[in-house]
Short mmCIF file of C-alpha atoms in Angstrom, two decimals:
data_model
loop_
_atom_site.label_atom_id
_atom_site.label_comp_id
_atom_site.label_asym_id
_atom_site.label_seq_id
_atom_site.Cartn_x
_atom_site.Cartn_y
_atom_site.Cartn_z
CA ALA A 17 0.00 0.00 0.00
CA ALA A 18 1.14 3.52 -0.75
CA GLY A 19 2.55 5.42 2.19
CA VAL A 20 3.37 9.01 3.02
CA ILE A 21 6.38 10.24 1.07
CA GLN A 22 8.75 12.85 2.41
CA SER A 23 11.63 14.56 0.68
CA PRO A 24 14.43 15.05 1.12
CA ARG A 25 15.23 12.31 3.60
CA HIS A 26 18.33 14.09 4.84
CA LEU A 27 19.27 17.75 4.75
CA ILE A 28 22.26 19.68 6.02
CA LYS A 29 22.08 23.46 6.31
CA GLU A 30 24.08 26.27 7.84
CA LYS A 31 22.74 28.61 10.51
CA ARG A 32 20.54 31.39 9.14
CA GLU A 33 19.86 29.48 5.91
CA THR A 34 16.41 28.38 4.74
CA ALA A 35 15.03 24.89 4.13
CA THR A 36 11.95 23.47 2.45
CA LEU A 37 10.59 20.06 3.35
CA LYS A 38 8.02 18.31 1.19
CA CYS A 39 5.30 15.84 2.05
CA TYR A 40 3.12 13.77 -0.27
CA PRO A 41 0.17 12.23 1.60
CA ILE A 42 -1.33 8.82 1.06
CA PRO A 43 -3.58 8.96 -2.06
CA ARG A 44 -7.09 10.25 -1.25
CA HIS A 45 -5.97 11.63 2.11
CA ASP A 46 -6.92 15.29 2.39
CA THR A 47 -5.37 16.20 5.75
CA VAL A 48 -1.69 16.70 6.43
CA TYR A 49 0.15 17.17 9.72
CA TRP A 50 3.72 18.23 10.52
CA TYR A 51 5.66 17.12 13.61
CA GLN A 52 9.14 17.82 14.93
CA GLN A 53 11.07 15.27 17.00
CA GLY A 54 14.24 16.42 18.72
CA PRO A 55 16.87 13.94 19.96
CA GLY A 56 15.44 11.77 22.72
CA GLN A 57 12.14 13.63 22.60
CA ASP A 58 8.58 12.74 21.66
CA PRO A 59 7.15 14.14 18.42
CA GLN A 60 5.77 17.65 18.82
CA PHE A 61 2.88 18.78 16.66
CA LEU A 62 3.60 21.84 14.52
CA ILE A 63 0.68 22.48 12.17
CA SER A 64 -2.05 20.77 10.14
CA PHE A 65 -3.98 21.43 6.94
CA TYR A 66 -7.36 20.17 5.78
CA GLU A 67 -8.45 20.77 2.21
CA LYS A 68 -5.62 23.30 1.74
CA MET A 69 -6.68 25.40 4.74
CA GLN A 70 -4.73 25.61 7.98
CA SER A 71 -6.65 23.61 10.54
CA ASP A 72 -4.73 23.36 13.81
CA LYS A 73 -1.57 25.01 15.04
CA GLY A 74 0.85 23.68 17.62
CA SER A 75 4.30 24.79 18.65
CA ILE A 76 5.43 26.03 15.25
CA PRO A 77 7.99 28.87 15.44
CA ASP A 78 7.17 32.10 13.62
CA ARG A 79 10.23 31.44 11.41
CA PHE A 80 8.42 28.42 9.96
CA SER A 81 5.49 28.47 7.57
CA ALA A 82 3.64 25.75 5.71
CA GLN A 83 0.99 25.31 3.07
CA GLN A 84 -0.99 22.60 1.35
CA PHE A 85 -1.38 22.62 -2.41
CA SER A 86 -4.23 21.64 -4.72
CA ASP A 87 -2.79 18.13 -5.14
CA TYR A 88 -2.78 17.85 -1.30
CA HIS A 89 0.97 17.75 -0.96
CA SER A 90 2.39 20.06 1.67
CA GLU A 91 5.59 22.03 2.15
CA LEU A 92 7.18 23.21 5.39
CA ASN A 93 9.34 26.30 4.90
CA MET A 94 11.92 27.04 7.55
CA SER A 95 13.88 30.30 7.58
CA SER A 96 16.70 31.73 9.69
CA LEU A 97 17.63 28.22 10.77
CA GLU A 98 19.05 27.77 14.24
CA LEU A 99 21.12 24.96 15.73
CA GLY A 100 18.09 23.95 17.79
CA ASP A 101 16.08 23.25 14.64
CA SER A 102 18.15 20.11 14.09
CA ALA A 103 15.60 17.33 14.40
CA LEU A 104 13.54 14.73 12.61
CA TYR A 105 10.55 16.25 10.85
CA PHE A 106 7.61 13.97 10.23
CA CYS A 107 4.62 14.44 8.04
CA ALA A 108 1.44 12.45 8.64
CA SER A 109 -1.81 12.21 6.73
CA ASN A 110 -5.32 10.92 7.19
CA GLY A 111 -8.54 10.66 5.26
CA GLN A 112 -11.94 9.91 6.70
CA GLY A 113 -10.74 8.28 9.92
CA GLU A 114 -8.93 9.64 12.96
CA THR A 115 -5.74 7.64 12.51
CA GLN A 116 -2.71 9.57 11.30
CA TYR A 117 -0.20 7.69 9.18
CA PHE A 118 3.36 8.89 9.34
CA GLY A 119 6.03 9.23 6.71
CA PRO A 120 9.65 8.17 7.17
CA GLY A 121 10.76 11.65 8.17
CA THR A 122 13.34 14.20 7.07
CA ARG A 123 16.46 14.45 9.20
CA LEU A 124 17.58 18.08 9.31
CA LEU A 125 21.01 18.97 10.61
CA VAL A 126 21.85 22.65 11.11
CA LEU A 127 25.55 23.44 11.43
CA ASP B 42 2.81 20.37 31.30
CA GLN B 43 2.87 16.82 29.96
CA GLN B 44 -0.72 15.98 29.03
CA VAL B 45 0.12 12.41 28.03
CA LYS B 46 2.40 10.49 30.34
CA GLN B 47 4.22 7.22 29.93
CA ASN B 48 5.94 6.75 33.25
CA SER B 49 8.05 3.75 32.30
CA PRO B 50 10.96 4.78 30.06
CA SER B 51 11.79 1.12 29.49
CA LEU B 52 10.32 -2.34 29.96
CA SER B 53 11.98 -5.72 29.58
CA VAL B 54 9.80 -8.78 28.91
CA GLN B 55 10.63 -12.37 28.14
CA GLU B 56 9.70 -13.70 24.71
CA GLY B 57 6.30 -15.39 24.76
CA ARG B 58 5.09 -13.48 27.82
CA ILE B 59 2.66 -10.57 27.93
CA SER B 60 3.93 -7.01 27.55
CA ILE B 61 1.85 -4.31 29.22
CA LEU B 62 2.57 -0.69 28.41
CA ASN B 63 0.80 2.03 30.34
CA CYS B 64 -0.27 5.56 29.54
CA ASP B 65 -2.04 8.27 31.54
CA TYR B 66 -3.56 11.50 30.30
CA THR B 67 -4.77 14.65 31.99
CA ASN B 68 -6.77 16.46 29.30
CA SER B 69 -10.47 15.56 29.55
CA MET B 70 -11.00 16.81 25.99
CA PHE B 71 -9.05 13.88 24.57
CA ASP B 72 -11.37 11.24 23.17
CA TYR B 73 -9.27 9.33 20.68
CA PHE B 74 -6.15 7.41 21.62
CA LEU B 75 -3.53 5.69 19.52
CA TRP B 76 -0.44 3.56 19.99
CA TYR B 77 2.53 3.82 17.67
CA LYS B 78 5.65 1.71 17.39
CA LYS B 79 8.86 3.45 16.42
CA TYR B 80 12.37 2.46 15.46
CA PRO B 81 15.24 5.01 15.54
CA ALA B 82 15.31 7.37 12.55
CA GLU B 83 12.04 5.97 11.19
CA GLY B 84 8.50 7.30 11.24
CA PRO B 85 6.01 6.08 13.87
CA THR B 86 4.04 3.04 12.71
CA PHE B 87 0.39 2.91 13.72
CA LEU B 88 -0.54 -0.12 15.83
CA ILE B 89 -3.99 0.24 17.31
CA SER B 90 -6.42 2.90 18.45
CA ILE B 91 -9.48 3.33 20.65
CA SER B 92 -12.16 5.96 20.92
CA SER B 93 -13.58 7.10 24.22
CA ILE B 94 -16.89 5.36 23.60
CA LYS B 95 -15.16 2.00 23.97
CA ASP B 96 -13.18 0.41 26.76
CA LYS B 97 -11.39 -2.24 24.73
CA ASN B 98 -10.15 -2.76 21.20
CA GLU B 99 -8.36 -5.84 19.96
CA ASP B 100 -6.32 -6.50 16.82
CA GLY B 101 -4.42 -9.74 16.67
CA ARG B 102 -1.76 -9.82 19.39
CA PHE B 103 -2.51 -6.22 20.38
CA THR B 104 -5.26 -5.11 22.77
CA VAL B 105 -5.80 -1.60 24.07
CA PHE B 106 -7.82 -0.97 27.23
CA LEU B 107 -9.23 2.43 28.16
CA ASN B 108 -10.35 3.47 31.65
CA LYS B 109 -11.89 6.90 31.16
CA SER B 110 -12.63 7.54 34.81
CA ALA B 111 -8.97 6.96 35.66
CA LYS B 112 -7.74 8.64 32.48
CA HIS B 113 -5.60 5.60 31.85
CA LEU B 114 -4.98 3.32 28.93
CA SER B 115 -2.79 0.30 28.41
CA LEU B 116 -1.47 -1.70 25.50
CA HIS B 117 -1.20 -5.45 25.89
CA ILE B 118 0.95 -7.48 23.53
CA VAL B 119 0.61 -11.23 23.78
CA PRO B 120 2.61 -13.24 23.08
CA SER B 121 5.60 -10.90 22.91
CA GLN B 122 7.98 -11.53 20.06
CA PRO B 123 11.58 -10.34 19.45
CA GLY B 124 10.37 -8.12 16.60
CA ASP B 125 8.27 -6.19 19.11
CA SER B 126 11.40 -4.59 20.56
CA ALA B 127 11.00 -0.87 19.81
CA VAL B 128 9.86 2.39 21.38
CA TYR B 129 6.10 2.59 21.87
CA PHE B 130 4.37 5.95 21.94
CA CYS B 131 0.94 6.63 23.33
CA ALA B 132 -0.83 9.54 21.62
CA ALA B 133 -4.13 11.33 22.13
CA LYS B 134 -6.32 13.85 20.37
CA ARG B 135 -9.74 15.40 20.41
CA GLY B 136 -12.07 13.54 18.13
CA GLY B 137 -13.15 15.08 14.84
CA GLY B 138 -11.25 17.76 12.99
CA ALA B 139 -7.59 17.89 12.10
CA ASP B 140 -6.17 18.34 15.58
CA GLY B 141 -2.59 17.32 16.11
CA LEU B 142 -1.63 14.39 18.28
CA THR B 143 -0.18 14.85 21.75
CA PHE B 144 2.43 12.20 22.43
CA GLY B 145 3.83 10.66 25.57
CA LYS B 146 7.58 10.34 26.05
CA GLY B 147 7.56 6.72 24.91
CA THR B 148 8.44 3.36 26.47
CA HIS B 149 11.36 1.35 25.16
CA LEU B 150 10.20 -2.27 25.07
CA ILE B 151 12.91 -4.92 25.04
CA ILE B 152 11.92 -8.52 24.40
CA GLN B 153 14.41 -10.93 25.89
CA PRO B 154 14.88 -14.29 24.11
#
């Protein structure tokens, strides 16, 4: 079965640079979620989109923004990167049900 | 303020025995609960879920029990197998809508041969 696709899988950036992470949800899923997991931490919810509209907002820094496009894929834009932004970034999607299905994640390292 | 708590950072169980992982929550607005299994550097894999209108849900070797009055849920794995060794996260959300999940800190389950 098709799963959530995230790209890139690994990314290395310098401080103060920008990064864009992409997420392609499971086909026919219309809701996308972004999470950040720091080393040894639990995943923290950042933001979600339903039918291309922002739905819920968690602990997303003002330096980050996201959107969902007409084909339901989503992009997380991160600017003025800081060392503390180094983490695993997960995207999840769901359709009619409550269960969120996660992608493999993007590992971001900020140097 | 940790709204979902998994108080056991690790749990060691012998192969073939029952593994019981516990989770407590404080937010009364939560009415949908999920368990995920996670390996390092991989995404969480959905295992089983339960809504607040039920007190038990079973899927193969996995059973989740919910005690709403105690704000407590548990995941039972029986029999435990070596491939079950992983970190298990409890997560909760309000039902309906696109609310994000609130996760616990996870329990590292180790299945001993």
